[in-house]
GROMACS .gro file of C-alpha atoms in nm:
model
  448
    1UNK     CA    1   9.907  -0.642   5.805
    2UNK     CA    2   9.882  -0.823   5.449
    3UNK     CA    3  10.054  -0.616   5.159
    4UNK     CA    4  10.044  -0.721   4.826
    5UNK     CA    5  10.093  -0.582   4.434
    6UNK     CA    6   9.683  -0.578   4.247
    7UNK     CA    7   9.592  -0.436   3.962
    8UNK     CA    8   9.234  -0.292   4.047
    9UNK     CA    9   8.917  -0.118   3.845
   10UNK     CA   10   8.632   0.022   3.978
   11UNK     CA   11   8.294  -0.227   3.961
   12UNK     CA   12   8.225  -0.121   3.591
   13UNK     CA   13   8.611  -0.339   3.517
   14UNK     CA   14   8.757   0.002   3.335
   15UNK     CA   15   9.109   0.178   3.338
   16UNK     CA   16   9.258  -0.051   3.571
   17UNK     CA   17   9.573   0.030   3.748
   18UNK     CA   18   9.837  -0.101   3.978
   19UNK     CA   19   9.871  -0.057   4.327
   20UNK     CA   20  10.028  -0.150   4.637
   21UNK     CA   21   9.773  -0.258   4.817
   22UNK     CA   22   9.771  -0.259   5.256
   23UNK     CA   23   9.521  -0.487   5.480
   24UNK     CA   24   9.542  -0.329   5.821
   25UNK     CA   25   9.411  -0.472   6.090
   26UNK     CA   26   9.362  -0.161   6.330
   27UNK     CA   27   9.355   0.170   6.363
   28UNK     CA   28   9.790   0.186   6.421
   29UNK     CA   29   9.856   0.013   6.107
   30UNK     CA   30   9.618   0.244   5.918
   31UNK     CA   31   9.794   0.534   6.045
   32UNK     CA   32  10.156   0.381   5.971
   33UNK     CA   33  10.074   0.341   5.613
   34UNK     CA   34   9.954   0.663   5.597
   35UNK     CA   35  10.234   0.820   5.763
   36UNK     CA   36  10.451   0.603   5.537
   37UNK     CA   37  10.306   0.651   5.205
   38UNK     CA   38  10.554   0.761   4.934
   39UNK     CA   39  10.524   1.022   4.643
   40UNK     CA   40  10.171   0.907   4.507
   41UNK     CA   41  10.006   0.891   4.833
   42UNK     CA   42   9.746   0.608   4.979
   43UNK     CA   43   9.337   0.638   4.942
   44UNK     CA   44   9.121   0.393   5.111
   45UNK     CA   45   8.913   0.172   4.953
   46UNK     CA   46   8.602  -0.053   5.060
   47UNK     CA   47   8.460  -0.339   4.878
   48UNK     CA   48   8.541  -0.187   4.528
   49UNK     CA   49   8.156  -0.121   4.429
   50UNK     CA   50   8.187   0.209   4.321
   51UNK     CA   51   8.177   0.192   3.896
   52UNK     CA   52   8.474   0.533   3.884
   53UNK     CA   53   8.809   0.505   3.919
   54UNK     CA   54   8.802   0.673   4.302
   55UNK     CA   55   8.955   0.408   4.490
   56UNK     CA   56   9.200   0.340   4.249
   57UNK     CA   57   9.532   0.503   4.312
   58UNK     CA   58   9.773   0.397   4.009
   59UNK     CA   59  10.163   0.358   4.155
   60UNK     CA   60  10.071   0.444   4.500
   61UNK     CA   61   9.912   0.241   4.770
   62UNK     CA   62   9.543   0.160   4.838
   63UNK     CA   63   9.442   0.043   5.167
   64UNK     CA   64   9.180  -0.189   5.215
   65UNK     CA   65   8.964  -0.087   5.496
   66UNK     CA   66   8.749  -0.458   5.518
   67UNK     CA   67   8.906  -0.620   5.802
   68UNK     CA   68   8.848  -0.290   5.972
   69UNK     CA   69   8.469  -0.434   6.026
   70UNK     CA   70   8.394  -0.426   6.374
   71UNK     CA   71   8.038  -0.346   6.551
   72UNK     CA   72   8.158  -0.175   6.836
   73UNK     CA   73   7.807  -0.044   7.059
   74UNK     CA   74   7.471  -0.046   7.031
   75UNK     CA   75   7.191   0.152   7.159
   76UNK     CA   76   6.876  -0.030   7.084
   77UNK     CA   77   6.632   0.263   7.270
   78UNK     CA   78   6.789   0.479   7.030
   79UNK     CA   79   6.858   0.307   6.723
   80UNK     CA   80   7.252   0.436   6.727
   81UNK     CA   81   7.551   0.244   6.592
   82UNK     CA   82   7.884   0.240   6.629
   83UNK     CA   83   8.063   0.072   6.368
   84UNK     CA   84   8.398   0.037   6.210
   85UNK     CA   85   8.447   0.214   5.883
   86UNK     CA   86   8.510  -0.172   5.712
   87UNK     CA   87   8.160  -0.241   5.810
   88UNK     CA   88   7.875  -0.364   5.582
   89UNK     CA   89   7.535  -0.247   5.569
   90UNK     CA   90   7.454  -0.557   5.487
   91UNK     CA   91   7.601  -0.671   5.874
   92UNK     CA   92   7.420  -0.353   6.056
   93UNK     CA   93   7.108  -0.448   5.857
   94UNK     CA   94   7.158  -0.853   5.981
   95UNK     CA   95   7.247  -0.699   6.370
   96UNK     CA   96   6.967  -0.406   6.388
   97UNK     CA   97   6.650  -0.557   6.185
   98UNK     CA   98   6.587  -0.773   6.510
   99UNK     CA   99   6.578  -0.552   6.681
  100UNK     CA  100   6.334  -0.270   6.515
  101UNK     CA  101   6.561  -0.078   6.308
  102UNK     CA  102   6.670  -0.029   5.919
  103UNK     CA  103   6.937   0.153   5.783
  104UNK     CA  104   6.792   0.507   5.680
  105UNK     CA  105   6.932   0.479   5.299
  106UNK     CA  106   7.050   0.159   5.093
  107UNK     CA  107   7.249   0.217   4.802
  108UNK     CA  108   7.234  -0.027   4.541
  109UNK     CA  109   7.330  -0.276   4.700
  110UNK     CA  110   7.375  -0.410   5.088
  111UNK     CA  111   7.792  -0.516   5.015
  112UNK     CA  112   7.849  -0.147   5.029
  113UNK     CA  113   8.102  -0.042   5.363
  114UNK     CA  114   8.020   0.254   5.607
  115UNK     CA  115   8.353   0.435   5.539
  116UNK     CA  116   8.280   0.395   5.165
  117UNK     CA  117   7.866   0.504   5.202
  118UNK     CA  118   8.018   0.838   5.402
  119UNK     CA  119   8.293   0.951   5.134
  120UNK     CA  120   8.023   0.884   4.831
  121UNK     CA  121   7.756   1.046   5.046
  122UNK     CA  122   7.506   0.702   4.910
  123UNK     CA  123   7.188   0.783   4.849
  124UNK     CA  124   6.915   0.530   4.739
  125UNK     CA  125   6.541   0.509   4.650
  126UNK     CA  126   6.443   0.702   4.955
  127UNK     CA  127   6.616   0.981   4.866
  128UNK     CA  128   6.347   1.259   4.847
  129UNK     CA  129   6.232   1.174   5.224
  130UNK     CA  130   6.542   1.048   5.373
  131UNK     CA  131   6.833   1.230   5.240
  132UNK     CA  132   7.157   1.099   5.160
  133UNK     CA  133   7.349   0.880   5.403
  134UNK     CA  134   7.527   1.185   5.558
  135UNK     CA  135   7.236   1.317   5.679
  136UNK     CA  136   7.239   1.013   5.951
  137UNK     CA  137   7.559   1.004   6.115
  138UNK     CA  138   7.591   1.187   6.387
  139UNK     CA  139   7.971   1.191   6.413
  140UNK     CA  140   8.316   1.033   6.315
  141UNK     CA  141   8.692   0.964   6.346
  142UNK     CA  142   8.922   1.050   6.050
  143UNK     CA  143   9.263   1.000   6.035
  144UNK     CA  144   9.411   1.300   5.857
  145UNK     CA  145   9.716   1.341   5.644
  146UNK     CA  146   9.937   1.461   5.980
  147UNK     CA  147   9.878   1.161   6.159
  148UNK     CA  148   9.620   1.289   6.431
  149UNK     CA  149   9.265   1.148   6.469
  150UNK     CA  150   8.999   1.423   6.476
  151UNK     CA  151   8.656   1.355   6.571
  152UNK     CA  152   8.425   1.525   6.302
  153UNK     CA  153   8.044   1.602   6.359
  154UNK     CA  154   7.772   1.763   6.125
  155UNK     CA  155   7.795   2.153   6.097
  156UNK     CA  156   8.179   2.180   6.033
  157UNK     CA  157   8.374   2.246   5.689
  158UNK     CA  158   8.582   1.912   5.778
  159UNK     CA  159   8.253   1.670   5.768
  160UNK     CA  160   8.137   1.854   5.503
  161UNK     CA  161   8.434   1.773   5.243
  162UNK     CA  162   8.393   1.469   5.424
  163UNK     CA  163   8.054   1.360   5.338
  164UNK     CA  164   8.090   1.319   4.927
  165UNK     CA  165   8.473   1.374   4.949
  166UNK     CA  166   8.574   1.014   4.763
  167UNK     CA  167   8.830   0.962   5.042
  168UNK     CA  168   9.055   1.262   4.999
  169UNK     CA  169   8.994   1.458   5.332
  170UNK     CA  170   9.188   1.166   5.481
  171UNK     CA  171   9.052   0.762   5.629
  172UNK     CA  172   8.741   0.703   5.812
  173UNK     CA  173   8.806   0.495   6.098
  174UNK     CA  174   8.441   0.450   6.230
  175UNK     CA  175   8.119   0.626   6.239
  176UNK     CA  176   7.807   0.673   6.478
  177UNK     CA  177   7.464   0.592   6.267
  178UNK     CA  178   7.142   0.701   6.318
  179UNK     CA  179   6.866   0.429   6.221
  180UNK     CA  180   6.506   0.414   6.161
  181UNK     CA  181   6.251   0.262   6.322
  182UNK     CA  182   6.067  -0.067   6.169
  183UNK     CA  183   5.821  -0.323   6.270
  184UNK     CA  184   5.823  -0.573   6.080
  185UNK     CA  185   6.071  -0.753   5.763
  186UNK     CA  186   5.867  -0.682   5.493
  187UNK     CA  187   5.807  -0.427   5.224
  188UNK     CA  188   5.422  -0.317   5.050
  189UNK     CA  189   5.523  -0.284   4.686
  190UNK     CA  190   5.360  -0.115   4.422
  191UNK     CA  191   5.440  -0.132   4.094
  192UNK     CA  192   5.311  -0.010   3.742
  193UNK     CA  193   5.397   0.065   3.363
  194UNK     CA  194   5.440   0.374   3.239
  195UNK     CA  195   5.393   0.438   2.849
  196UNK     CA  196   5.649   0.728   2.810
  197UNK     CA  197   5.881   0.945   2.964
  198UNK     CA  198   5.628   1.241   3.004
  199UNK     CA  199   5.379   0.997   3.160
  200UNK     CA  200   5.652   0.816   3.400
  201UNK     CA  201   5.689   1.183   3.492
  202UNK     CA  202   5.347   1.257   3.586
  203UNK     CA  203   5.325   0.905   3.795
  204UNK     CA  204   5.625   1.007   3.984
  205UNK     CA  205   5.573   1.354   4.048
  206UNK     CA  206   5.214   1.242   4.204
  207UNK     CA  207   5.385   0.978   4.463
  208UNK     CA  208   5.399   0.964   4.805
  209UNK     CA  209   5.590   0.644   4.882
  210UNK     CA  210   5.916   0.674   5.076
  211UNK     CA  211   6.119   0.449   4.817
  212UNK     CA  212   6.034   0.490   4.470
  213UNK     CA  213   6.252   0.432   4.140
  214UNK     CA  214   6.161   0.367   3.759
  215UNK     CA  215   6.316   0.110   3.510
  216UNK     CA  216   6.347   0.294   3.236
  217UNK     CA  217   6.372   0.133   2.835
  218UNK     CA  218   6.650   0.344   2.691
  219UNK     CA  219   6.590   0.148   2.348
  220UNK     CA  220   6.236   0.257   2.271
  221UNK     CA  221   6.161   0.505   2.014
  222UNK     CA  222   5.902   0.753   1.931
  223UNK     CA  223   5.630   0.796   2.154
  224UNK     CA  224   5.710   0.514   2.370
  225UNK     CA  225   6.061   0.682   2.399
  226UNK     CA  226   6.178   0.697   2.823
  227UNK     CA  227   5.880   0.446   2.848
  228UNK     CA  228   5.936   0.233   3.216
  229UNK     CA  229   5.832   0.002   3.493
  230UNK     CA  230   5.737   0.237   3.821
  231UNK     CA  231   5.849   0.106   4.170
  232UNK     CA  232   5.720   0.223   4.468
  233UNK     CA  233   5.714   0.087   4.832
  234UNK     CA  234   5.719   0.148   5.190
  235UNK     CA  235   5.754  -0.062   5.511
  236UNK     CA  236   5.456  -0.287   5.638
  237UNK     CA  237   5.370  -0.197   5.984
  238UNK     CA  238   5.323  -0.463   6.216
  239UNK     CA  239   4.937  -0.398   6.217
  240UNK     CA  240   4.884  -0.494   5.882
  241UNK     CA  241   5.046  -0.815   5.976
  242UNK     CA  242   4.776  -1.118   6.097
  243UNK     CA  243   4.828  -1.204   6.475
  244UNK     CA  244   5.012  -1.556   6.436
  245UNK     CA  245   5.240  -1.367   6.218
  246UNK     CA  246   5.326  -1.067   6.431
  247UNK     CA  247   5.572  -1.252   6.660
  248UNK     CA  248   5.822  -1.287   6.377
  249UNK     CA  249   5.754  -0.999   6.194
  250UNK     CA  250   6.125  -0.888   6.232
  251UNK     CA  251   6.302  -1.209   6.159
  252UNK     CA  252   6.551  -1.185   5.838
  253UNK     CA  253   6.544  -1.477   5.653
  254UNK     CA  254   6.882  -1.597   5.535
  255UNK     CA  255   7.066  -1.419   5.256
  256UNK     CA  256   7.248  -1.603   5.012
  257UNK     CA  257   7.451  -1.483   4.760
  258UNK     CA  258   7.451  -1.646   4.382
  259UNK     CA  259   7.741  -1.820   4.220
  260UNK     CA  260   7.895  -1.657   3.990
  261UNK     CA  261   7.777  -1.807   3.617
  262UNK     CA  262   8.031  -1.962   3.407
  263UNK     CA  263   8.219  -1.660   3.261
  264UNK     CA  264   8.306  -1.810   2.926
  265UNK     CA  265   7.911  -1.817   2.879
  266UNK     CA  266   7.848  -1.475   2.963
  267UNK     CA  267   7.955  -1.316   2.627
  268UNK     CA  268   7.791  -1.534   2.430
  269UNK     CA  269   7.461  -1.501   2.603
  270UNK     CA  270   7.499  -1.088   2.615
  271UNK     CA  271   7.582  -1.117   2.196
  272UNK     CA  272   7.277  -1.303   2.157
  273UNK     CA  273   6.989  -1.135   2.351
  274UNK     CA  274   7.022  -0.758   2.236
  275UNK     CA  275   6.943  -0.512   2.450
  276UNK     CA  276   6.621  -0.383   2.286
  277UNK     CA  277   6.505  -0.712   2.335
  278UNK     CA  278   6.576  -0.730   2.697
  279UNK     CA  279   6.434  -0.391   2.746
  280UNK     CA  280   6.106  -0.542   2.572
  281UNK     CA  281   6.110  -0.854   2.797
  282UNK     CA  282   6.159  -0.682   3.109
  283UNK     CA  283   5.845  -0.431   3.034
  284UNK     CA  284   5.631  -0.634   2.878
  285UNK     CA  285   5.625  -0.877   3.152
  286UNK     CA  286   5.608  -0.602   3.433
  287UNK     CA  287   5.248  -0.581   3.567
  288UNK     CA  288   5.041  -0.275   3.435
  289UNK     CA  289   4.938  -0.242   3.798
  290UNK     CA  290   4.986  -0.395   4.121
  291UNK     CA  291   4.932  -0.258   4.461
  292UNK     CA  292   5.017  -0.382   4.786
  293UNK     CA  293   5.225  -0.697   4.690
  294UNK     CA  294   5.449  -0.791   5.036
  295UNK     CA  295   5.810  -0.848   4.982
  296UNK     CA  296   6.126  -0.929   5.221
  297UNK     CA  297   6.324  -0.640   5.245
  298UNK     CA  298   6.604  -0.893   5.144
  299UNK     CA  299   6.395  -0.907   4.801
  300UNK     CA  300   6.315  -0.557   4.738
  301UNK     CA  301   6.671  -0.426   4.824
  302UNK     CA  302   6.863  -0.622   4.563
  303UNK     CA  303   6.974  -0.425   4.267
  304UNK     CA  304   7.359  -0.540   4.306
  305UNK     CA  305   7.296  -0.818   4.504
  306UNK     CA  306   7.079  -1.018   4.280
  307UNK     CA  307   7.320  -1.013   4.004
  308UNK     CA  308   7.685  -0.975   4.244
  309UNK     CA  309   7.855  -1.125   3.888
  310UNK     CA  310   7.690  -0.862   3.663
  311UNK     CA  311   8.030  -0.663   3.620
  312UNK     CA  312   8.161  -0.946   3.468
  313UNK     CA  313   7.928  -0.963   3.171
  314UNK     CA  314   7.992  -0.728   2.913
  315UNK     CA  315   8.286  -0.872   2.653
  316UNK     CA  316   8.355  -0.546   2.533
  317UNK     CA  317   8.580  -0.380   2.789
  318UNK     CA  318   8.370  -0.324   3.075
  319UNK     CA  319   8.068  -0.109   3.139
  320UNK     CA  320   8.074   0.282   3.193
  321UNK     CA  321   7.787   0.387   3.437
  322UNK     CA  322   7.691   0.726   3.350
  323UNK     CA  323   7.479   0.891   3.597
  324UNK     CA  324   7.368   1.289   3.598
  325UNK     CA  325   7.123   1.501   3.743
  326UNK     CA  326   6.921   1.793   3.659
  327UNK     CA  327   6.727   1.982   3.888
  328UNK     CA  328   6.315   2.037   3.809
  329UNK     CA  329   6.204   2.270   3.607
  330UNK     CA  330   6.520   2.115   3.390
  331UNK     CA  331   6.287   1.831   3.259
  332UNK     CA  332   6.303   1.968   2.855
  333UNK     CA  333   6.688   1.874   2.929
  334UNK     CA  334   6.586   1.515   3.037
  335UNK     CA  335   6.380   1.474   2.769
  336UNK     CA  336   6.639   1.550   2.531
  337UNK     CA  337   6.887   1.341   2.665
  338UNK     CA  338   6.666   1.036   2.703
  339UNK     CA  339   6.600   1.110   2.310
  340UNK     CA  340   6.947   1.158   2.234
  341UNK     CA  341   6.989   0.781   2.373
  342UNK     CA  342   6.721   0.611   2.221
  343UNK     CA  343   6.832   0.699   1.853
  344UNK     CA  344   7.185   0.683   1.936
  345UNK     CA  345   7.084   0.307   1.971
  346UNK     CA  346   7.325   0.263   2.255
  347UNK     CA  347   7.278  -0.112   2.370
  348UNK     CA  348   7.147   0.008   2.750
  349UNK     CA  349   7.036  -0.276   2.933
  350UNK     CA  350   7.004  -0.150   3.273
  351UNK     CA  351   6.912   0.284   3.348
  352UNK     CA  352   6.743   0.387   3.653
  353UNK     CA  353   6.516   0.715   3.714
  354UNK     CA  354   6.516   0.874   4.070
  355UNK     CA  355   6.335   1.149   4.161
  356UNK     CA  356   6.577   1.371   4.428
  357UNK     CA  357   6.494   1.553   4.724
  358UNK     CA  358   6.697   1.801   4.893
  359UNK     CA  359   7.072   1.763   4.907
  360UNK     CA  360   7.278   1.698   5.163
  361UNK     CA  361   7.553   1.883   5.327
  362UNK     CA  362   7.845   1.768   5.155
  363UNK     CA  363   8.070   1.952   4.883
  364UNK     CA  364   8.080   1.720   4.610
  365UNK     CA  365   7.776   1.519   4.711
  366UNK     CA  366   7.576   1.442   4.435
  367UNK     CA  367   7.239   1.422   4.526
  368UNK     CA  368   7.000   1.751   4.500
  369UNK     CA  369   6.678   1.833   4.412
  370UNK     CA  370   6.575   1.694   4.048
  371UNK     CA  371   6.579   1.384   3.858
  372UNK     CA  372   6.902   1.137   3.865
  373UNK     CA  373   6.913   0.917   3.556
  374UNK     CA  374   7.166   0.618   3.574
  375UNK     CA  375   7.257   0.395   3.303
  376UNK     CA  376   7.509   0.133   3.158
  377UNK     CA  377   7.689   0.086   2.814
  378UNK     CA  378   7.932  -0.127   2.690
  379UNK     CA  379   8.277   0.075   2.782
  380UNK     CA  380   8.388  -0.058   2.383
  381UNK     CA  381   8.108   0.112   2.199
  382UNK     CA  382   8.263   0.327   1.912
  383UNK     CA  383   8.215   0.690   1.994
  384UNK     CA  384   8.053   0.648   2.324
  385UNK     CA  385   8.397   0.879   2.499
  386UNK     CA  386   8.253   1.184   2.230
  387UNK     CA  387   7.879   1.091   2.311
  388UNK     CA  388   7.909   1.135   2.677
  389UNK     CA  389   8.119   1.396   2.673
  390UNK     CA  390   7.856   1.627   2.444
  391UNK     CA  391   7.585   1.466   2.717
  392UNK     CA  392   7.781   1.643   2.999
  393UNK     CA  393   7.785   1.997   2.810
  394UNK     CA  394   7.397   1.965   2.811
  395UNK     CA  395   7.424   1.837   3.152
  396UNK     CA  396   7.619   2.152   3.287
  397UNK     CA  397   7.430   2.367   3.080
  398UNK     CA  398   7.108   2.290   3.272
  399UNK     CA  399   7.308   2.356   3.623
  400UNK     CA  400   7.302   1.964   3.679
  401UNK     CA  401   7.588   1.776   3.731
  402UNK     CA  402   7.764   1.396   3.690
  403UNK     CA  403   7.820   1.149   3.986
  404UNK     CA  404   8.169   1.172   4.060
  405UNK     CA  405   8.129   0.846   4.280
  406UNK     CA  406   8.053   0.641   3.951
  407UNK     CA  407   8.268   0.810   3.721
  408UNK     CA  408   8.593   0.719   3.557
  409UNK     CA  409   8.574   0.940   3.197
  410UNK     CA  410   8.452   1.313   3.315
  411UNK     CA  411   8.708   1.620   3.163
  412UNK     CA  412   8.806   1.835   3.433
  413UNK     CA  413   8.671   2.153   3.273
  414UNK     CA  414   8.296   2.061   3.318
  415UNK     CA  415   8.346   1.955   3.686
  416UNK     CA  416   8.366   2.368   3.834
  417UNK     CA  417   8.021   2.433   3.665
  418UNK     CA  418   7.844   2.104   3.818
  419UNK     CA  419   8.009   2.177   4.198
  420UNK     CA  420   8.006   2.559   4.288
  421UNK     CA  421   8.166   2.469   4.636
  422UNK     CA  422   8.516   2.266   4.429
  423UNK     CA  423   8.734   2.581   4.491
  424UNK     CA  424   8.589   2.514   4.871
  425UNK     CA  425   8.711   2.156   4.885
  426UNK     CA  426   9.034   2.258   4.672
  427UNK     CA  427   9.127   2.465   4.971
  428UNK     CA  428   9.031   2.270   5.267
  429UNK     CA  429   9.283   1.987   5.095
  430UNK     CA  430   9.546   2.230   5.065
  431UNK     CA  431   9.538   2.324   5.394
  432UNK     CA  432   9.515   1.965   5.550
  433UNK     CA  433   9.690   1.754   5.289
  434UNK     CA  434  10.001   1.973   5.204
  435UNK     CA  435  10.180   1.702   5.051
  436UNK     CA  436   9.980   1.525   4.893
  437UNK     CA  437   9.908   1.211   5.116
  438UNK     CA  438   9.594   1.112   4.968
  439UNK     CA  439   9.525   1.097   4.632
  440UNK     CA  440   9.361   0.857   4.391
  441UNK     CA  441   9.324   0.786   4.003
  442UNK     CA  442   9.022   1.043   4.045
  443UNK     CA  443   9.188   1.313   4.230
  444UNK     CA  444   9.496   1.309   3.968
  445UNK     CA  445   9.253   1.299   3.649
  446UNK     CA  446   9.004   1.562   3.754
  447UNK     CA  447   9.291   1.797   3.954
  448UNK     CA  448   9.095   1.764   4.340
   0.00000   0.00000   0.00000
């Protein structure tokens, strides 16, 4: 086991802090840290995509779970996995595709780890049909603050503090996935513009596609104000397929990841191209409407991966990613938020509109029924800590709430109203983690 001193952030590059930081290579060296952990505890930590502060632990240890990474069995009749907690989805997506399955939710990106997807509870597109990523494991092993390895299953208050518990229940050591049936590698996109908010919220209340997400332009004004690009898709069954392409309708072509641009350029290229007119570009050269068009699910499942640099870019600090919910019937709220933005003139270049089914299981999961708005800013912006914090009061006020997952700014006092079942979670810690072994940046700032 490698241990060395690393100042870490979350993906957004904010409030770093120091750590010590522990590679173990099995299960015994994960539980001697633990057991060995001093005053300000350990928290594990995956491949650091998260935007918060969550697998940060400043003073104490971190361990990093990626060597831990191992595809242990396979049941190809039944489409069940199981994995290491270290594990990719991008490595179960390479080792199951073949053979006619698909991981049942994909976060924002494939370089995400199983032990990581559990204790964020990821969701993705698919969320109103498939549920967050709890919903498909079947069971567990967590390492717990004494020492002892417990084998947790759905149905119990342990895998539901689990599931959306950002680590603090104790390690995930590996996990038994349930997967979804495919037939073929490909994807049957639609995709259209949407004028305004009010319209994009017509188009998406009327859809019926499994995986469906807007691009919103957080820069326009007036009645083009929440205007967006609508996304929809679902996978091609191998009918649909002509017969000399049927026999490789599963095959996964190879995935490559970009180099990383020269940084020095990046600043210069961001302080040139505002985001209003990025926002414009990216609309204006969406199609009004196309239906049908085949992608590889390599292509359509890229948010992160496309751009693996993008945290680098901004030359103001870092980005915050601000992402909140609020359930329907709330939609006035969203509205006035997306308003708010627009003449704030906050340089957004990226924000993201899901539509949420219901939620899953977990005690701080984030995902329920409503509409999840995501977006990025510039972490230097004057006044953005006061903006966001008067956004979460409105937020709270509808009964919605703020991923914890991506967050590294939330005050403590909104977080009771957002998750009814905290004092819940508060107590289940108590009563596992007496002293304290896991914390994190997170747990300390927002008292979990």
């Amino acid at each position: 086991m490698s241990v060395d001193t690393v100042s870490l952030t979350g993906w957004g590059r904010t409030a770093p802090t120091t750590a010590l930081r522990f590679r173990p290579r099995s299960h015994e060296e994960v539980a001697a840290t633990v057991l060995g952990c001093g005053p300000r505890g350990s928290i594990a930590r995956g491949l650091g995509r998260t935007h918060g502060d969550a697998a940060q632990n400043a003073g104490g240890s971190v361990l990093d779970m990626t060597a831990l990474d191992r595809v242990r069995t396979i049941d190809a009749a039944a489409g069940l996995v199981v994995c290491d907690a270290g594990t990719t989805l991008h490595r179960l997506r390479e080792v199951m595709l073949p053979l006619g399955w698909f991981p049942p939710v994909v976060p924002g990106g494939r370089y995400v780890t199983v032990g990581g997807a559990i204790g964020s509870d990821a969701h993705g597109d698919n969320h109103r049909a498939a549920g967050s990523f709890s919903r498909h494991v079947t069971e567990f092993t967590l390492l717990t603050a004494d020492g002892e390895v417990r084998t947790v299953r759905p149905g119990t208050p342990l895998f539901d503090a689990t599931a959306g518990g950002l680590g603090l229940t104790g390690v995930i050591l590996s996990a038994t996935l349930r997967f979804r049936p495919v037939s073929t590698a490909l994807m049957a996109v639609d995709t259209e513009r949407a004028a305004g908010l009010d319209d994009l919220l017509g188009r998406m209340a009327r859809g019926h596609r499994p995986y469906e997400y807007a691009r919103i332009d957080l820069t326009a004004r007036g009645r083009a104000t929440g205007r967006g690009v609508l996304v929809r898709a679902d996978h091609v069954p191998v009918q649909a397929l002509p017969g000399h392409a049927r026999h490789t309708a599963l095959a996964l072509g190879p995935a490559r990841r970009p180099a990383a641009p020269p940084l020095p350029l990046l600043p210069r290229l961001f302080g040139r191209l505002s985001a209003t007119a990025l926002n414009e570009l990216g609309y204006r050269s969406a199609p009004r409407s196309r239906a049908g068009e085949l992608q590889p699910v390599g292509a359509f499942f890229r948010a992160l991966d496309a751009r693996p640099h993008s945290n680098r870019v901004s030359p103001t600090g870092g980005r915050i990613h601000y992402a909140f919910l609020v359930g329907h019937g709330q939609e006035e709220t969203l509205r006035r938020i997306t308003g708010r933005i627009a003449r704030s003139r906050c340089p957004s270049f990226r924000a993201v509109l899901r539509r949420c089914g219901e939620g899953g299981p977990g005690w701080l999961s984030f995902p329920a029924p409503g509409w999840h708005l995501s977006l990025d800013l510039p972490a230097g912006l004057p006044g953005l800590a006061r903006f966001l914090d008067s956004l979460d009061e409105e937020v709270a006020a509808a009964g919605g709430r703020v991923s914890l997952t991506e967050d590294a700014r939330l005050r403590p006092g909104a977080l009771a109203a957002m998750y009814p079942r905290l004092p819940d979670f508060r107590a289940l810690r108590a009563e596992l983690d007496p002293n304290g072994a896991f914390r994190s940046d997170l747990s300390r700032r927002l008292s979990l």
